[in-house]
Amino acid sequence: DTGVSQNPRHKITKRGQNVTFRCDPISEHNRLYWYRQTLGQGPEFLTYFQNEAQLEKSRLLSDRFSAERPKGSFSTLEIQRTEQGDSAMYLCATGTGGDYGYTFGSGTRLTVV
Amino acid sequence: AQSVTQLGSHVSVSEGALVLLRCNYSSSVPPYLFWYVQYPNQGLQLLLKYTSAATLVKGINGFEAEFKKSETSFHLTKPSAHMSDAAEYFCAVSLTTDSWGKLQFGAGTQVVVTP
């Protein structure tokens, strides 16, 4: 158990490019969440997976955002046609439910220039 | 719907002094409540959680918090601040009726510890 792993840690991209982030959860964790954190704010919920099923998406998740968890293990978050407003820390959290105390990864910091 | 308000975006405490971080919530149903800590360029680490058992909750690193339903509060305290407590602290709420367990976070409180 090495915790929740997120890659890359940092990503700088030009406006209009597509980016993809990856989250590897703790192996027995069936719940997986993506959050977005902008400077000076708390994290905001983006989407939730239970195993491979995406069960909830926030209104923050525009059509340019897509997330997958194909085999109920790792997850990817893709942003198409990035905009400067997408610059943020993207956090992945996983857990088993019940106690609702999730484990967060270290995040991917995206900078759109 | 639920929301979290953290009073004070920045708190400065002297080493050895009491740390008190305030959190008030609003929730239409009984909540689960959490405190997380975030160090620079890191993810969030769970300090403690209230999930409808004891109202006084003890967490890691000497922190504790008390759930007060009448005041809709969940304030975080530590009797004696250490330099290593300098970080950002987030209060979060989850609804007991939310099967998906997503968290609603406050805006955070930055703690500075002075020697």
PDB file of N, CA and C in Angstrom, chain A residues 9-10 31 33 35 37 40-45 48 50 55-56 89 91 98-107 109, chain B residues 32 34 36 38 40-46 49 51 88 90 94-96 98-108:
ATOM      1  N   ARG A   9       2.867  15.205 -11.514  1.00  0.00           N
ATOM      2  CA  ARG A   9       2.701  16.123 -10.390  1.00  0.00           C
ATOM      3  C   ARG A   9       2.447  17.541 -10.876  1.00  0.00           C
ATOM      4  N   HIS A  10       3.093  17.869 -11.975  1.00  0.00           N
ATOM      5  CA  HIS A  10       2.930  19.200 -12.550  1.00  0.00           C
ATOM      6  C   HIS A  10       2.765  19.059 -14.061  1.00  0.00           C
ATOM      7  N   ARG A  31     -14.073   3.213  -4.093  1.00  0.00           N
ATOM      8  CA  ARG A  31     -14.589   4.556  -4.356  1.00  0.00           C
ATOM      9  C   ARG A  31     -13.444   5.455  -4.805  1.00  0.00           C
ATOM     10  N   TYR A  33     -12.744   9.587  -6.246  1.00  0.00           N
ATOM     11  CA  TYR A  33     -13.274  10.929  -6.463  1.00  0.00           C
ATOM     12  C   TYR A  33     -12.207  11.793  -7.131  1.00  0.00           C
ATOM     13  N   TYR A  35     -11.402  15.929  -7.426  1.00  0.00           N
ATOM     14  CA  TYR A  35     -11.700  17.262  -6.938  1.00  0.00           C
ATOM     15  C   TYR A  35     -10.785  18.255  -7.646  1.00  0.00           C
ATOM     16  N   GLN A  37      -9.006  22.129  -7.047  1.00  0.00           N
ATOM     17  CA  GLN A  37      -8.711  23.143  -6.045  1.00  0.00           C
ATOM     18  C   GLN A  37      -8.005  24.317  -6.701  1.00  0.00           C
ATOM     19  N   GLY A  40      -6.266  29.432  -3.033  1.00  0.00           N
ATOM     20  CA  GLY A  40      -6.978  30.091  -1.950  1.00  0.00           C
ATOM     21  C   GLY A  40      -8.355  29.540  -1.666  1.00  0.00           C
ATOM     22  N   GLN A  41      -8.684  28.425  -2.294  1.00  0.00           N
ATOM     23  CA  GLN A  41     -10.011  27.832  -2.094  1.00  0.00           C
ATOM     24  C   GLN A  41      -9.888  26.383  -1.625  1.00  0.00           C
ATOM     25  N   GLY A  42     -10.988  25.871  -1.067  1.00  0.00           N
ATOM     26  CA  GLY A  42     -11.036  24.458  -0.756  1.00  0.00           C
ATOM     27  C   GLY A  42     -11.321  23.642  -2.004  1.00  0.00           C
ATOM     28  N   PRO A  43     -11.058  22.354  -1.965  1.00  0.00           N
ATOM     29  CA  PRO A  43     -11.347  21.501  -3.118  1.00  0.00           C
ATOM     30  C   PRO A  43     -12.839  21.484  -3.435  1.00  0.00           C
ATOM     31  N   GLU A  44     -13.142  21.367  -4.744  1.00  0.00           N
ATOM     32  CA  GLU A  44     -14.526  21.269  -5.199  1.00  0.00           C
ATOM     33  C   GLU A  44     -14.713  19.936  -5.903  1.00  0.00           C
ATOM     34  N   PHE A  45     -15.801  19.279  -5.599  1.00  0.00           N
ATOM     35  CA  PHE A  45     -16.106  17.963  -6.154  1.00  0.00           C
ATOM     36  C   PHE A  45     -16.320  18.045  -7.661  1.00  0.00           C
ATOM     37  N   TYR A  48     -17.413  11.194  -9.296  1.00  0.00           N
ATOM     38  CA  TYR A  48     -17.287  10.056  -8.387  1.00  0.00           C
ATOM     39  C   TYR A  48     -17.471   8.748  -9.143  1.00  0.00           C
ATOM     40  N   GLN A  50     -17.726   4.491  -8.460  1.00  0.00           N
ATOM     41  CA  GLN A  50     -17.753   3.317  -7.601  1.00  0.00           C
ATOM     42  C   GLN A  50     -17.393   2.137  -8.490  1.00  0.00           C
ATOM     43  N   LEU A  55     -20.812   7.520 -11.192  1.00  0.00           N
ATOM     44  CA  LEU A  55     -22.151   7.659 -10.631  1.00  0.00           C
ATOM     45  C   LEU A  55     -22.598   9.096 -10.450  1.00  0.00           C
ATOM     46  N   GLU A  56     -21.674  10.020 -10.407  1.00  0.00           N
ATOM     47  CA  GLU A  56     -22.077  11.418 -10.260  1.00  0.00           C
ATOM     48  C   GLU A  56     -21.055  12.331 -10.891  1.00  0.00           C
ATOM     49  N   MET A  89      -5.214  22.810  -9.069  1.00  0.00           N
ATOM     50  CA  MET A  89      -4.709  21.535  -8.593  1.00  0.00           C
ATOM     51  C   MET A  89      -5.842  20.532  -8.737  1.00  0.00           C
ATOM     52  N   LEU A  91      -7.128  16.949  -7.655  1.00  0.00           N
ATOM     53  CA  LEU A  91      -6.886  15.990  -6.591  1.00  0.00           C
ATOM     54  C   LEU A  91      -7.739  14.741  -6.780  1.00  0.00           C
ATOM     55  N   GLY A  98     -18.327   3.912   4.042  1.00  0.00           N
ATOM     56  CA  GLY A  98     -18.572   3.568   5.434  1.00  0.00           C
ATOM     57  C   GLY A  98     -18.073   4.628   6.393  1.00  0.00           C
ATOM     58  N   ASP A  99     -16.779   4.726   6.527  1.00  0.00           N
ATOM     59  CA  ASP A  99     -16.250   5.735   7.456  1.00  0.00           C
ATOM     60  C   ASP A  99     -16.027   7.080   6.784  1.00  0.00           C
ATOM     61  N   TYR A 100     -16.114   7.101   5.461  1.00  0.00           N
ATOM     62  CA  TYR A 100     -16.023   8.346   4.699  1.00  0.00           C
ATOM     63  C   TYR A 100     -14.758   9.151   4.983  1.00  0.00           C
ATOM     64  N   GLY A 101     -13.702   8.491   5.363  1.00  0.00           N
ATOM     65  CA  GLY A 101     -12.431   9.208   5.537  1.00  0.00           C
ATOM     66  C   GLY A 101     -11.503   8.854   4.398  1.00  0.00           C
ATOM     67  N   TYR A 102     -11.496   9.632   3.362  1.00  0.00           N
ATOM     68  CA  TYR A 102     -10.795   9.264   2.153  1.00  0.00           C
ATOM     69  C   TYR A 102      -9.329   9.613   2.211  1.00  0.00           C
ATOM     70  N   THR A 103      -8.564   8.938   1.390  1.00  0.00           N
ATOM     71  CA  THR A 103      -7.143   9.197   1.237  1.00  0.00           C
ATOM     72  C   THR A 103      -6.935   9.978  -0.044  1.00  0.00           C
ATOM     73  N   PHE A 104      -6.288  11.129   0.093  1.00  0.00           N
ATOM     74  CA  PHE A 104      -6.034  11.983  -1.054  1.00  0.00           C
ATOM     75  C   PHE A 104      -4.645  11.717  -1.609  1.00  0.00           C
ATOM     76  N   GLY A 105      -4.527  11.844  -2.924  1.00  0.00           N
ATOM     77  CA  GLY A 105      -3.215  11.866  -3.553  1.00  0.00           C
ATOM     78  C   GLY A 105      -2.601  13.260  -3.422  1.00  0.00           C
ATOM     79  N   SER A 106      -1.379  13.391  -3.912  1.00  0.00           N
ATOM     80  CA  SER A 106      -0.665  14.676  -3.813  1.00  0.00           C
ATOM     81  C   SER A 106      -1.105  15.678  -4.866  1.00  0.00           C
ATOM     82  N   GLY A 107      -1.904  15.217  -5.821  1.00  0.00           N
ATOM     83  CA  GLY A 107      -2.471  16.137  -6.789  1.00  0.00           C
ATOM     84  C   GLY A 107      -1.616  16.347  -8.031  1.00  0.00           C
ATOM     85  N   ARG A 109      -0.807  19.552 -10.469  1.00  0.00           N
ATOM     86  CA  ARG A 109      -0.991  20.997 -10.639  1.00  0.00           C
ATOM     87  C   ARG A 109      -0.926  21.329 -12.123  1.00  0.00           C
TER      88      ARG A 109
ATOM     89  N   TYR B  32     -21.774  14.230   8.373  1.00  0.00           N
ATOM     90  CA  TYR B  32     -20.462  13.771   8.775  1.00  0.00           C
ATOM     91  C   TYR B  32     -19.541  14.976   8.623  1.00  0.00           C
ATOM     92  N   PHE B  34     -15.413  16.615   8.914  1.00  0.00           N
ATOM     93  CA  PHE B  34     -14.009  16.251   8.800  1.00  0.00           C
ATOM     94  C   PHE B  34     -13.124  17.490   8.911  1.00  0.00           C
ATOM     95  N   TYR B  36      -9.205  18.358   7.506  1.00  0.00           N
ATOM     96  CA  TYR B  36      -8.036  17.930   6.746  1.00  0.00           C
ATOM     97  C   TYR B  36      -6.952  18.995   6.872  1.00  0.00           C
ATOM     98  N   GLN B  38      -3.374  20.453   4.848  1.00  0.00           N
ATOM     99  CA  GLN B  38      -2.657  20.434   3.569  1.00  0.00           C
ATOM    100  C   GLN B  38      -1.365  21.220   3.704  1.00  0.00           C
ATOM    101  N   PRO B  40       2.192  22.633   1.786  1.00  0.00           N
ATOM    102  CA  PRO B  40       2.419  23.189   0.449  1.00  0.00           C
ATOM    103  C   PRO B  40       2.698  22.117  -0.597  1.00  0.00           C
ATOM    104  N   ASN B  41       1.979  22.241  -1.709  1.00  0.00           N
ATOM    105  CA  ASN B  41       2.145  21.347  -2.859  1.00  0.00           C
ATOM    106  C   ASN B  41       1.901  19.877  -2.512  1.00  0.00           C
ATOM    107  N   GLN B  42       1.070  19.655  -1.545  1.00  0.00           N
ATOM    108  CA  GLN B  42       0.712  18.292  -1.157  1.00  0.00           C
ATOM    109  C   GLN B  42      -0.797  18.100  -1.224  1.00  0.00           C
ATOM    110  N   GLY B  43      -1.210  16.842  -1.151  1.00  0.00           N
ATOM    111  CA  GLY B  43      -2.628  16.557  -1.049  1.00  0.00           C
ATOM    112  C   GLY B  43      -3.111  16.800   0.359  1.00  0.00           C
ATOM    113  N   LEU B  44      -4.329  16.382   0.636  1.00  0.00           N
ATOM    114  CA  LEU B  44      -4.930  16.594   1.941  1.00  0.00           C
ATOM    115  C   LEU B  44      -4.786  15.355   2.806  1.00  0.00           C
ATOM    116  N   GLN B  45      -4.483  15.597   4.082  1.00  0.00           N
ATOM    117  CA  GLN B  45      -4.345  14.511   5.035  1.00  0.00           C
ATOM    118  C   GLN B  45      -5.455  14.617   6.078  1.00  0.00           C
ATOM    119  N   LEU B  46      -6.144  13.510   6.328  1.00  0.00           N
ATOM    120  CA  LEU B  46      -7.232  13.525   7.294  1.00  0.00           C
ATOM    121  C   LEU B  46      -6.685  13.669   8.708  1.00  0.00           C
ATOM    122  N   LYS B  49     -12.379  12.927  12.160  1.00  0.00           N
ATOM    123  CA  LYS B  49     -13.705  12.897  11.566  1.00  0.00           C
ATOM    124  C   LYS B  49     -14.756  12.648  12.632  1.00  0.00           C
ATOM    125  N   THR B  51     -18.483  11.019  12.848  1.00  0.00           N
ATOM    126  CA  THR B  51     -19.450  10.225  12.082  1.00  0.00           C
ATOM    127  C   THR B  51     -20.552   9.725  12.996  1.00  0.00           C
ATOM    128  N   GLU B  88      -2.250  24.612   5.858  1.00  0.00           N
ATOM    129  CA  GLU B  88      -3.618  25.056   5.633  1.00  0.00           C
ATOM    130  C   GLU B  88      -4.565  23.961   6.104  1.00  0.00           C
ATOM    131  N   PHE B  90      -8.577  22.529   6.370  1.00  0.00           N
ATOM    132  CA  PHE B  90      -9.880  22.559   5.725  1.00  0.00           C
ATOM    133  C   PHE B  90     -10.896  21.764   6.540  1.00  0.00           C
ATOM    134  N   SER B  94     -20.061  16.075   4.831  1.00  0.00           N
ATOM    135  CA  SER B  94     -20.691  15.121   3.934  1.00  0.00           C
ATOM    136  C   SER B  94     -22.049  14.773   4.523  1.00  0.00           C
ATOM    137  N   LEU B  95     -23.046  14.626   3.678  1.00  0.00           N
ATOM    138  CA  LEU B  95     -24.378  14.313   4.181  1.00  0.00           C
ATOM    139  C   LEU B  95     -24.510  12.820   4.438  1.00  0.00           C
ATOM    140  N   THR B  96     -25.142  12.499   5.556  1.00  0.00           N
ATOM    141  CA  THR B  96     -25.334  11.084   5.874  1.00  0.00           C
ATOM    142  C   THR B  96     -26.258  10.414   4.870  1.00  0.00           C
ATOM    143  N   ASP B  98     -26.144  11.040   1.671  1.00  0.00           N
ATOM    144  CA  ASP B  98     -25.471  11.005   0.372  1.00  0.00           C
ATOM    145  C   ASP B  98     -24.720   9.683   0.241  1.00  0.00           C
ATOM    146  N   SER B  99     -25.256   8.784  -0.531  1.00  0.00           N
ATOM    147  CA  SER B  99     -24.631   7.470  -0.666  1.00  0.00           C
ATOM    148  C   SER B  99     -23.249   7.555  -1.294  1.00  0.00           C
ATOM    149  N   TRP B 100     -23.032   8.616  -2.051  1.00  0.00           N
ATOM    150  CA  TRP B 100     -21.759   8.713  -2.731  1.00  0.00           C
ATOM    151  C   TRP B 100     -20.686   9.323  -1.838  1.00  0.00           C
ATOM    152  N   GLY B 101     -21.083   9.973  -0.741  1.00  0.00           N
ATOM    153  CA  GLY B 101     -20.120  10.446   0.241  1.00  0.00           C
ATOM    154  C   GLY B 101     -19.229  11.577  -0.206  1.00  0.00           C
ATOM    155  N   LYS B 102     -19.692  12.388  -1.154  1.00  0.00           N
ATOM    156  CA  LYS B 102     -18.819  13.472  -1.595  1.00  0.00           C
ATOM    157  C   LYS B 102     -18.734  14.540  -0.514  1.00  0.00           C
ATOM    158  N   LEU B 103     -17.585  15.240  -0.523  1.00  0.00           N
ATOM    159  CA  LEU B 103     -17.289  16.230   0.510  1.00  0.00           C
ATOM    160  C   LEU B 103     -17.493  17.643  -0.014  1.00  0.00           C
ATOM    161  N   GLN B 104     -18.027  18.505   0.861  1.00  0.00           N
ATOM    162  CA  GLN B 104     -18.119  19.940   0.609  1.00  0.00           C
ATOM    163  C   GLN B 104     -17.126  20.606   1.548  1.00  0.00           C
ATOM    164  N   PHE B 105     -16.150  21.332   0.990  1.00  0.00           N
ATOM    165  CA  PHE B 105     -15.076  21.910   1.794  1.00  0.00           C
ATOM    166  C   PHE B 105     -15.315  23.384   2.075  1.00  0.00           C
ATOM    167  N   GLY B 106     -14.778  23.839   3.205  1.00  0.00           N
ATOM    168  CA  GLY B 106     -14.675  25.258   3.448  1.00  0.00           C
ATOM    169  C   GLY B 106     -13.510  25.848   2.662  1.00  0.00           C
ATOM    170  N   ALA B 107     -13.347  27.156   2.756  1.00  0.00           N
ATOM    171  CA  ALA B 107     -12.313  27.839   1.973  1.00  0.00           C
ATOM    172  C   ALA B 107     -10.916  27.685   2.565  1.00  0.00           C
ATOM    173  N   GLY B 108     -10.854  27.169   3.787  1.00  0.00           N
ATOM    174  CA  GLY B 108      -9.552  26.906   4.383  1.00  0.00           C
ATOM    175  C   GLY B 108      -9.077  28.017   5.311  1.00  0.00           C
TER     176      GLY B 108
END
